[in-house]
Amino acid sequence: MDAELKPALIEYCIALGDDSVILGHRLSEWCRNGPFLEEDLALTNVSLDFIGRARMLYSHAAELEGAGRSEDDIAYLRDCREYRNLLIHELPNGDFAFTMARQFMIDVYDMAFFTELMQSQEPTLAAIAAKAVKESRYHLRRSEDWIKRLGDGTEVSHERVQAAFNQLWGYVNEMFSVSEQEQLLIDAGVAVDRSALQQNWHTAVQAVMLEATLETPDEDWTISGGREGIHTEHLGYLLAEMQFLQRAYPGQKW
Amino acid sequence: MVAIASNKVDTKALFELLGSVCDPEIPVLTLQDLGVLRDISVAGDEIIVTVTPTYAGCPALEVMSADIRTALTEAGFQQVTVKQQLSPAWTTDWMSASGREKLRAYGIAPPATTTCGPQSDRIECPQCGCDEIKVISEFGSTACKALYRCQDCLEPFDYFKCI
Ligand SMILES: [Zn+2]
């Protein structure tokens, strides 16, 4: 690969790691708060998969960078403006319907994204993607099932999950907009052209929503900024909790 | 016992030694049964062991790596490096036949198919062998397992997912 692309590649790995670690942390907040025991276990297991995914991406970024930073430094010692996750990952969990609607939207996206990334010219990214796809397949099976159960369930569950999709819809466009730097990596066969995934994503999501008796939201607002480090007010609180230990006791180890 | 004194390290013997290290979460399975032990090589005084993670976030991998180091240290090797290799991605296809049988005897239904089509899994109750089963949760006590219930004997059981 072209050496000039290396900084962009490092940024790319960190941004993908940020998506994973932030959602992984959000899901971990459900630990002991799940609606019932099995669901508590499922949410935390999915959380672990995302945190593991982030570790692989951060380790790879740290290795490429070769500046002595570790995966932990990347996770714990950067502030909001340095985080590059897409905004949808950082939104507070809301109720269970909101968490599952968000999860479903991300699982459909991740399946498509990592399937494409398996073709990356960068072998480590392709290897991480191959693992991620296997896990996301299971995540999607579960979240899709929940959307159908909640949507086609009781009046209350239907209303709640419909409200969740309505609230989340404005964050969808950002998932498919490509930055200039990313375009360079796409041209080099390293990164995934996310804009090309949008149509299939809508088709897949709307098919499940239809079966779940849910309506496609007609929200016309849209927001973005995560990949540029411009976040919602929620990320700061999340990082304050996630990073507390390393900020208070620098270098502390298990 | 592995020969320590000789300059030539017998990697085959090391495979046997490390192959008998157990999975910390499913102690009836060895690393050999799981198929996570990918390579052992020697560079000077250093033993380099390559393992592949089952699930990206599986905490058992850290324990496995520590157990590998302990086993080699006890066998007299001072310099041990445990490396992770992601590609090719681990699959339950690598689980040995004896490993699958040990899982069943332990009360965990082994991965049902070898070619991974999660939709076509034919899962049997590890207690009574009945295949009328119902999924309780896609995720069980660990990421690698799902929770099912047998419709015949009514016992709940863990199923080791096909991945
Ligand atoms: Zn049974």
Tab-separated table of C-alpha atoms and ligand atoms in Angstrom:
chain	number	residue	atom	x	y	z
A	1	MET	CA	0.000	0.000	0.000
A	2	ASP	CA	0.993	3.592	-0.703
A	3	ALA	CA	2.909	5.066	2.273
A	4	GLU	CA	1.118	8.397	1.784
A	5	LEU	CA	-2.120	6.674	2.708
A	6	LYS	CA	-0.820	5.443	6.050
A	7	PRO	CA	-2.101	8.361	8.186
A	8	ALA	CA	-5.529	7.997	6.572
A	9	LEU	CA	-5.481	4.263	7.231
A	10	ILE	CA	-4.617	4.785	10.902
A	11	GLU	CA	-7.494	7.277	11.208
A	12	TYR	CA	-9.789	4.815	9.487
A	13	CYS	CA	-8.952	1.979	11.887
A	14	ILE	CA	-9.453	4.291	14.861
A	15	ALA	CA	-12.806	5.558	13.534
A	16	LEU	CA	-14.076	1.993	13.067
A	17	GLY	CA	-12.739	1.097	16.512
A	18	ASP	CA	-14.576	4.114	17.945
A	19	ASP	CA	-17.874	2.917	16.448
A	20	SER	CA	-17.347	-0.434	18.149
A	21	VAL	CA	-16.091	0.677	21.536
A	22	ILE	CA	-18.799	3.315	21.993
A	23	LEU	CA	-21.638	0.936	21.145
A	24	GLY	CA	-19.952	-1.787	23.214
A	25	HIS	CA	-19.886	0.573	26.184
A	26	ARG	CA	-23.509	1.604	25.696
A	27	LEU	CA	-24.596	-2.045	25.638
A	28	SER	CA	-22.559	-2.768	28.756
A	29	GLU	CA	-24.697	-0.193	30.579
A	30	TRP	CA	-27.521	-2.751	30.341
A	31	CYS	CA	-25.580	-5.157	32.541
A	32	ARG	CA	-27.901	-6.049	35.475
A	33	ASN	CA	-30.572	-3.727	33.989
A	34	GLY	CA	-31.813	-6.086	31.280
A	35	PRO	CA	-35.557	-6.805	31.155
A	36	PHE	CA	-34.859	-10.430	32.162
A	37	LEU	CA	-31.840	-12.578	32.840
A	38	GLU	CA	-31.378	-14.102	29.379
A	39	GLU	CA	-31.648	-10.708	27.744
A	40	ASP	CA	-29.198	-9.245	30.239
A	41	LEU	CA	-26.705	-11.943	29.178
A	42	ALA	CA	-27.390	-11.399	25.487
A	43	LEU	CA	-26.870	-7.634	25.686
A	44	THR	CA	-23.587	-8.002	27.534
A	45	ASN	CA	-22.385	-10.764	25.198
A	46	VAL	CA	-23.021	-8.535	22.202
A	47	SER	CA	-21.264	-5.744	24.074
A	48	LEU	CA	-18.191	-7.959	24.477
A	49	ASP	CA	-18.137	-8.713	20.758
A	50	PHE	CA	-18.057	-4.993	19.984
A	51	ILE	CA	-15.375	-4.263	22.558
A	52	GLY	CA	-13.298	-7.131	21.171
A	53	ARG	CA	-13.728	-5.737	17.676
A	54	ALA	CA	-12.549	-2.328	18.896
A	55	ARG	CA	-9.485	-3.877	20.528
A	56	MET	CA	-8.425	-5.501	17.259
A	57	LEU	CA	-8.882	-2.253	15.318
A	58	TYR	CA	-7.096	-0.102	17.911
A	59	SER	CA	-4.210	-2.584	18.204
A	60	HIS	CA	-3.803	-2.518	14.465
A	61	ALA	CA	-3.869	1.299	14.428
A	62	ALA	CA	-1.277	1.402	17.212
A	63	GLU	CA	0.942	-1.038	15.332
A	64	LEU	CA	0.721	0.949	12.082
A	65	GLU	CA	1.418	4.153	13.954
A	66	GLY	CA	4.459	2.732	15.744
A	67	ALA	CA	4.562	5.682	18.131
A	68	GLY	CA	4.347	3.711	21.356
A	69	ARG	CA	0.617	4.221	21.867
A	70	SER	CA	-1.287	1.156	22.991
A	71	GLU	CA	-4.890	0.119	22.289
A	72	ASP	CA	-5.732	1.305	25.824
A	73	ASP	CA	-4.175	4.737	25.225
A	74	ILE	CA	-6.351	5.140	22.149
A	75	ALA	CA	-9.500	4.182	24.041
A	76	TYR	CA	-8.878	5.938	27.330
A	77	LEU	CA	-6.742	8.985	26.615
A	78	ARG	CA	-8.616	10.789	23.872
A	79	ASP	CA	-11.348	13.347	24.467
A	80	CYS	CA	-14.656	13.876	22.613
A	81	ARG	CA	-13.281	15.900	19.721
A	82	GLU	CA	-10.766	13.167	18.959
A	83	TYR	CA	-13.416	10.454	18.843
A	84	ARG	CA	-14.602	9.624	15.319
A	85	ASN	CA	-17.606	7.350	15.837
A	86	LEU	CA	-20.809	7.800	13.853
A	87	LEU	CA	-23.316	9.547	16.117
A	88	ILE	CA	-25.876	6.742	16.232
A	89	HIS	CA	-23.485	4.644	18.351
A	90	GLU	CA	-23.230	7.187	21.165
A	91	LEU	CA	-26.923	7.938	21.716
A	92	PRO	CA	-28.124	6.977	25.212
A	93	ASN	CA	-29.806	3.576	25.435
A	94	GLY	CA	-33.306	4.929	26.063
A	95	ASP	CA	-35.755	2.108	26.717
A	96	PHE	CA	-35.288	-1.478	25.528
A	97	ALA	CA	-37.175	-0.720	22.290
A	98	PHE	CA	-34.796	2.132	21.494
A	99	THR	CA	-31.729	-0.016	22.226
A	100	MET	CA	-33.002	-2.802	19.974
A	101	ALA	CA	-34.087	-0.491	17.136
A	102	ARG	CA	-30.626	1.099	17.159
A	103	GLN	CA	-29.016	-2.334	17.362
A	104	PHE	CA	-31.037	-3.637	14.443
A	105	MET	CA	-30.163	-0.627	12.291
A	106	ILE	CA	-26.474	-1.055	13.113
A	107	ASP	CA	-26.507	-4.843	12.676
A	108	VAL	CA	-27.932	-4.524	9.144
A	109	TYR	CA	-25.312	-1.876	8.408
A	110	ASP	CA	-22.450	-3.909	9.946
A	111	MET	CA	-23.338	-7.043	7.999
A	112	ALA	CA	-23.140	-5.133	4.726
A	113	PHE	CA	-20.121	-3.062	5.738
A	114	PHE	CA	-17.927	-5.886	7.039
A	115	THR	CA	-18.898	-8.211	4.184
A	116	GLU	CA	-17.453	-5.555	1.845
A	117	LEU	CA	-14.447	-4.897	4.073
A	118	MET	CA	-13.466	-8.572	3.777
A	119	GLN	CA	-12.364	-7.631	0.239
A	120	SER	CA	-9.995	-4.937	1.538
A	121	GLN	CA	-6.477	-4.842	0.114
A	122	GLU	CA	-5.283	-4.351	3.677
A	123	PRO	CA	-4.997	-7.921	5.009
A	124	THR	CA	-5.500	-7.162	8.718
A	125	LEU	CA	-8.652	-5.151	8.049
A	126	ALA	CA	-9.930	-7.988	5.874
A	127	ALA	CA	-9.193	-10.492	8.671
A	128	ILE	CA	-10.934	-8.379	11.321
A	129	ALA	CA	-13.908	-8.010	8.972
A	130	ALA	CA	-14.126	-11.782	8.504
A	131	LYS	CA	-14.477	-12.236	12.261
A	132	ALA	CA	-16.914	-9.340	12.595
A	133	VAL	CA	-19.250	-10.739	9.936
A	134	LYS	CA	-19.605	-14.045	11.759
A	135	GLU	CA	-20.574	-12.235	14.959
A	136	SER	CA	-22.855	-9.676	13.326
A	137	ARG	CA	-24.815	-12.472	11.660
A	138	TYR	CA	-25.860	-13.653	15.122
A	139	HIS	CA	-26.432	-10.129	16.395
A	140	LEU	CA	-28.754	-9.433	13.474
A	141	ARG	CA	-30.715	-12.635	13.947
A	142	ARG	CA	-31.545	-11.568	17.476
A	143	SER	CA	-32.201	-7.865	16.857
A	144	GLU	CA	-34.384	-8.597	13.823
A	145	ASP	CA	-36.404	-11.020	15.926
A	146	TRP	CA	-36.901	-8.372	18.609
A	147	ILE	CA	-38.070	-5.758	16.100
A	148	LYS	CA	-40.765	-8.156	14.906
A	149	ARG	CA	-41.780	-9.084	18.436
A	150	LEU	CA	-41.928	-5.498	19.640
A	151	GLY	CA	-43.484	-4.036	16.484
A	152	ASP	CA	-46.107	-6.732	16.102
A	153	GLY	CA	-46.509	-7.139	19.873
A	154	THR	CA	-48.648	-5.111	22.239
A	155	GLU	CA	-49.916	-1.603	21.657
A	156	VAL	CA	-47.278	-0.259	24.044
A	157	SER	CA	-44.355	-2.170	22.521
A	158	HIS	CA	-45.465	-1.139	19.020
A	159	GLU	CA	-45.675	2.513	19.985
A	160	ARG	CA	-42.319	2.469	21.727
A	161	VAL	CA	-40.385	0.807	18.928
A	162	GLN	CA	-42.051	3.033	16.316
A	163	ALA	CA	-41.055	6.094	18.362
A	164	ALA	CA	-37.510	4.737	18.569
A	165	PHE	CA	-37.197	4.391	14.781
A	166	ASN	CA	-38.616	7.904	14.355
A	167	GLN	CA	-36.010	9.305	16.734
A	168	LEU	CA	-33.158	7.386	15.110
A	169	TRP	CA	-34.011	8.096	11.481
A	170	GLY	CA	-32.144	11.393	11.341
A	171	TYR	CA	-28.889	9.599	12.132
A	172	VAL	CA	-29.107	7.269	9.120
A	173	ASN	CA	-27.666	9.532	6.420
A	174	GLU	CA	-24.406	9.929	8.307
A	175	MET	CA	-23.831	6.174	8.130
A	176	PHE	CA	-23.556	6.422	4.354
A	177	SER	CA	-21.692	9.670	3.737
A	178	VAL	CA	-18.060	9.328	2.784
A	179	SER	CA	-15.310	11.812	3.689
A	180	GLU	CA	-12.606	12.976	1.283
A	181	GLN	CA	-9.911	11.126	3.178
A	182	GLU	CA	-12.006	7.990	3.163
A	183	GLN	CA	-12.458	8.326	-0.591
A	184	LEU	CA	-8.682	8.053	-1.052
A	185	LEU	CA	-8.736	4.745	0.805
A	186	ILE	CA	-11.739	3.590	-1.210
A	187	ASP	CA	-9.868	4.352	-4.435
A	188	ALA	CA	-6.939	2.302	-3.129
A	189	GLY	CA	-9.220	-0.680	-2.471
A	190	VAL	CA	-8.686	-0.447	1.281
A	191	ALA	CA	-11.907	1.096	2.580
A	192	VAL	CA	-15.566	0.383	1.913
A	193	ASP	CA	-17.632	2.791	-0.155
A	194	ARG	CA	-20.410	3.232	2.396
A	195	SER	CA	-22.522	5.340	0.067
A	196	ALA	CA	-23.010	2.271	-2.117
A	197	LEU	CA	-24.572	0.368	0.792
A	198	GLN	CA	-27.402	2.803	1.442
A	199	GLN	CA	-30.028	1.468	-0.910
A	200	ASN	CA	-29.709	-2.157	0.187
A	201	TRP	CA	-29.754	-1.038	3.803
A	202	HIS	CA	-33.072	0.737	3.323
A	203	THR	CA	-34.543	-2.235	1.503
A	204	ALA	CA	-33.481	-4.690	4.228
A	205	VAL	CA	-34.566	-2.488	7.135
A	206	GLN	CA	-37.893	-1.581	5.614
A	207	ALA	CA	-38.736	-5.213	4.798
A	208	VAL	CA	-38.384	-6.150	8.475
A	209	MET	CA	-40.242	-3.024	9.611
A	210	LEU	CA	-43.100	-3.868	7.280
A	211	GLU	CA	-43.325	-7.372	8.700
A	212	ALA	CA	-43.250	-5.838	12.167
A	213	THR	CA	-46.223	-3.614	11.199
A	214	LEU	CA	-44.009	-0.538	11.590
A	215	GLU	CA	-44.005	2.488	9.359
A	216	THR	CA	-40.946	3.951	7.694
A	217	PRO	CA	-40.375	7.280	9.457
A	218	ASP	CA	-40.892	10.384	7.349
A	219	GLU	CA	-38.491	12.473	9.416
A	220	ASP	CA	-36.784	14.983	7.166
A	221	TRP	CA	-34.101	16.229	9.544
A	222	THR	CA	-30.615	14.783	9.418
A	223	ILE	CA	-27.502	15.246	11.469
A	224	SER	CA	-23.851	14.289	11.086
A	225	GLY	CA	-20.401	15.192	12.382
A	226	GLY	CA	-19.161	12.128	14.238
A	227	ARG	CA	-16.375	11.338	11.769
A	228	GLU	CA	-15.152	14.935	12.120
A	229	GLY	CA	-15.223	14.808	15.914
A	230	ILE	CA	-18.376	16.902	16.316
A	231	HIS	CA	-20.555	14.936	18.700
A	232	THR	CA	-23.822	15.059	20.610
A	233	GLU	CA	-23.698	16.188	24.223
A	234	HIS	CA	-24.026	12.552	25.284
A	235	LEU	CA	-20.529	11.392	24.335
A	236	GLY	CA	-18.788	13.436	27.038
A	237	TYR	CA	-20.756	11.723	29.803
A	238	LEU	CA	-20.055	8.320	28.315
A	239	LEU	CA	-16.312	8.986	28.117
A	240	ALA	CA	-16.280	10.431	31.637
A	241	GLU	CA	-17.485	7.085	32.928
A	242	MET	CA	-15.530	4.857	30.554
A	243	GLN	CA	-12.246	6.706	31.056
A	244	PHE	CA	-12.547	7.501	34.751
A	245	LEU	CA	-10.134	4.878	36.014
A	246	GLN	CA	-7.320	5.694	33.585
A	247	ARG	CA	-7.788	9.432	34.131
A	248	ALA	CA	-7.782	9.131	37.925
A	249	TYR	CA	-5.060	6.489	38.141
A	250	PRO	CA	-2.948	6.837	34.988
A	251	GLY	CA	-1.396	3.586	33.813
A	252	GLN	CA	-3.380	1.459	36.277
A	253	LYS	CA	-3.525	-2.208	35.260
A	254	TRP	CA	-5.709	-5.145	36.231
B	1	MET	CA	8.242	-34.394	29.677
B	2	VAL	CA	9.681	-32.109	27.058
B	3	ALA	CA	13.413	-32.153	26.599
B	4	ILE	CA	14.777	-28.885	27.935
B	5	ALA	CA	18.486	-29.423	27.932
B	6	SER	CA	18.935	-30.208	24.280
B	7	ASN	CA	19.367	-27.282	21.920
B	8	LYS	CA	16.854	-28.670	19.549
B	9	VAL	CA	13.315	-28.055	20.729
B	10	ASP	CA	10.838	-30.689	19.705
B	11	THR	CA	7.813	-28.662	18.547
B	12	LYS	CA	5.760	-31.810	18.153
B	13	ALA	CA	6.180	-32.498	21.858
B	14	LEU	CA	5.245	-28.891	22.554
B	15	PHE	CA	2.056	-29.305	20.543
B	16	GLU	CA	1.201	-32.264	22.737
B	17	LEU	CA	2.045	-30.367	25.898
B	18	LEU	CA	0.004	-27.282	24.960
B	19	GLY	CA	-2.703	-29.304	23.294
B	20	SER	CA	-3.598	-30.632	26.723
B	21	VAL	CA	-4.103	-27.144	28.219
B	22	CYS	CA	-7.810	-26.720	28.965
B	23	ASP	CA	-10.307	-24.061	28.002
B	24	PRO	CA	-10.907	-22.078	31.221
B	25	GLU	CA	-14.647	-21.825	30.643
B	26	ILE	CA	-15.357	-25.304	29.283
B	27	PRO	CA	-12.698	-27.325	31.114
B	28	VAL	CA	-13.561	-30.599	29.349
B	29	LEU	CA	-12.204	-29.123	26.110
B	30	THR	CA	-8.502	-28.790	25.420
B	31	LEU	CA	-6.972	-26.173	23.137
B	32	GLN	CA	-6.391	-29.051	20.737
B	33	ASP	CA	-10.105	-29.959	20.778
B	34	LEU	CA	-11.046	-26.338	20.160
B	35	GLY	CA	-8.568	-25.923	17.333
B	36	VAL	CA	-7.256	-22.577	18.595
B	37	LEU	CA	-3.598	-23.642	18.671
B	38	ARG	CA	-2.315	-22.661	15.222
B	39	ASP	CA	1.469	-22.778	15.347
B	40	ILE	CA	4.518	-23.241	17.552
B	41	SER	CA	7.885	-22.022	16.388
B	42	VAL	CA	11.302	-21.552	17.904
B	43	ALA	CA	13.549	-18.526	17.445
B	44	GLY	CA	16.771	-18.931	19.394
B	45	ASP	CA	15.718	-19.302	23.029
B	46	GLU	CA	12.256	-18.007	22.369
B	47	ILE	CA	9.160	-20.133	21.913
B	48	ILE	CA	6.502	-18.418	19.821
B	49	VAL	CA	3.012	-19.821	20.149
B	50	THR	CA	0.326	-18.643	17.737
B	51	VAL	CA	-3.291	-18.888	18.778
B	52	THR	CA	-6.464	-17.726	17.087
B	53	PRO	CA	-9.252	-16.078	19.078
B	54	THR	CA	-12.628	-17.827	19.064
B	55	TYR	CA	-14.636	-14.629	19.537
B	56	ALA	CA	-13.065	-11.176	19.275
B	57	GLY	CA	-14.067	-10.222	22.791
B	58	CYS	CA	-13.724	-13.625	24.434
B	59	PRO	CA	-12.077	-13.073	27.829
B	60	ALA	CA	-11.033	-16.741	27.891
B	61	LEU	CA	-8.290	-15.984	25.373
B	62	GLU	CA	-6.329	-13.973	27.951
B	63	VAL	CA	-6.550	-16.874	30.392
B	64	MET	CA	-5.566	-19.371	27.683
B	65	SER	CA	-2.514	-17.283	26.815
B	66	ALA	CA	-1.509	-17.119	30.480
B	67	ASP	CA	-2.017	-20.889	30.843
B	68	ILE	CA	0.156	-21.504	27.768
B	69	ARG	CA	2.907	-19.385	29.298
B	70	THR	CA	2.624	-21.220	32.609
B	71	ALA	CA	2.772	-24.646	30.950
B	72	LEU	CA	5.888	-23.696	28.993
B	73	THR	CA	7.558	-22.044	31.969
B	74	GLU	CA	6.953	-25.158	34.034
B	75	ALA	CA	8.536	-27.183	31.246
B	76	GLY	CA	11.626	-25.010	31.582
B	77	PHE	CA	11.215	-22.445	28.824
B	78	GLN	CA	11.952	-18.923	29.986
B	79	GLN	CA	11.152	-16.888	26.892
B	80	VAL	CA	7.627	-17.384	25.700
B	81	THR	CA	5.614	-15.203	23.335
B	82	VAL	CA	1.955	-15.866	22.636
B	83	LYS	CA	0.812	-14.264	19.392
B	84	GLN	CA	-2.693	-13.857	18.045
B	85	GLN	CA	-3.490	-14.649	14.463
B	86	LEU	CA	-6.813	-13.467	13.067
B	87	SER	CA	-6.762	-15.003	9.629
B	88	PRO	CA	-8.150	-17.452	8.760
B	89	ALA	CA	-10.939	-16.696	11.217
B	90	TRP	CA	-11.628	-19.418	13.753
B	91	THR	CA	-14.544	-21.658	12.940
B	92	THR	CA	-16.291	-24.383	14.909
B	93	ASP	CA	-15.427	-26.621	11.933
B	94	TRP	CA	-11.990	-26.929	13.555
B	95	MET	CA	-13.420	-28.510	16.662
B	96	SER	CA	-12.338	-32.151	16.845
B	97	ALA	CA	-14.801	-35.035	16.799
B	98	SER	CA	-13.686	-36.086	20.277
B	99	GLY	CA	-14.155	-32.478	21.419
B	100	ARG	CA	-17.743	-32.524	20.169
B	101	GLU	CA	-18.418	-35.779	21.994
B	102	LYS	CA	-16.873	-34.395	25.205
B	103	LEU	CA	-19.120	-31.338	24.942
B	104	ARG	CA	-22.229	-33.493	24.608
B	105	ALA	CA	-21.237	-35.608	27.614
B	106	TYR	CA	-20.662	-32.383	29.560
B	107	GLY	CA	-24.237	-31.236	28.808
B	108	ILE	CA	-23.523	-28.761	26.015
B	109	ALA	CA	-24.946	-29.485	22.575
B	110	PRO	CA	-22.024	-29.384	20.092
B	111	PRO	CA	-22.150	-27.251	16.912
B	112	ALA	CA	-24.722	-28.944	14.697
B	113	THR	CA	-23.283	-28.501	11.238
B	114	THR	CA	-19.802	-28.359	9.845
B	115	THR	CA	-20.627	-26.064	6.969
B	116	CYS	CA	-21.918	-23.073	8.817
B	117	GLY	CA	-25.502	-22.400	7.826
B	118	PRO	CA	-27.022	-21.152	11.087
B	119	GLN	CA	-30.539	-21.452	9.689
B	120	SER	CA	-30.264	-25.164	8.988
B	121	ASP	CA	-28.867	-26.217	12.369
B	122	ARG	CA	-30.145	-29.532	13.564
B	123	ILE	CA	-29.622	-29.421	17.284
B	124	GLU	CA	-30.226	-32.270	19.670
B	125	CYS	CA	-30.812	-32.162	23.407
B	126	PRO	CA	-27.554	-33.336	25.025
B	127	GLN	CA	-29.562	-35.048	27.789
B	128	CYS	CA	-32.063	-37.179	25.866
B	129	GLY	CA	-31.137	-36.743	22.178
B	130	CYS	CA	-34.519	-35.311	21.226
B	131	ASP	CA	-34.419	-32.764	18.387
B	132	GLU	CA	-37.639	-30.995	19.314
B	133	ILE	CA	-36.069	-27.982	20.875
B	134	LYS	CA	-36.883	-24.336	21.422
B	135	VAL	CA	-34.536	-21.386	21.502
B	136	ILE	CA	-34.703	-19.396	24.746
B	137	SER	CA	-31.961	-16.917	23.943
B	138	GLU	CA	-29.512	-16.478	21.053
B	139	PHE	CA	-26.834	-15.764	23.648
B	140	GLY	CA	-26.186	-18.054	26.612
B	141	SER	CA	-23.687	-17.939	29.440
B	142	THR	CA	-20.866	-16.982	27.053
B	143	ALA	CA	-20.707	-15.454	23.568
B	144	CYS	CA	-20.046	-18.854	22.001
B	145	LYS	CA	-23.253	-20.415	23.321
B	146	ALA	CA	-27.000	-20.042	22.862
B	147	LEU	CA	-29.644	-21.151	25.326
B	148	TYR	CA	-32.220	-23.785	24.322
B	149	ARG	CA	-34.849	-25.933	25.993
B	150	CYS	CA	-35.717	-29.521	25.133
B	151	GLN	CA	-39.450	-29.921	24.444
B	152	ASP	CA	-39.322	-33.573	25.456
B	153	CYS	CA	-37.389	-33.742	28.737
B	154	LEU	CA	-37.961	-29.991	29.350
B	155	GLU	CA	-34.355	-29.449	30.426
B	156	PRO	CA	-32.701	-26.188	29.382
B	157	PHE	CA	-29.289	-26.576	27.778
B	158	ASP	CA	-26.435	-24.590	26.250
B	159	TYR	CA	-25.736	-24.989	22.553
B	160	PHE	CA	-22.250	-24.272	21.200
B	161	LYS	CA	-23.070	-22.068	18.211
B	162	CYS	CA	-21.832	-22.812	14.752
B	163	ILE	CA	-19.552	-19.982	13.686
C	1	ZN	ZN	-34.146	-33.601	26.261
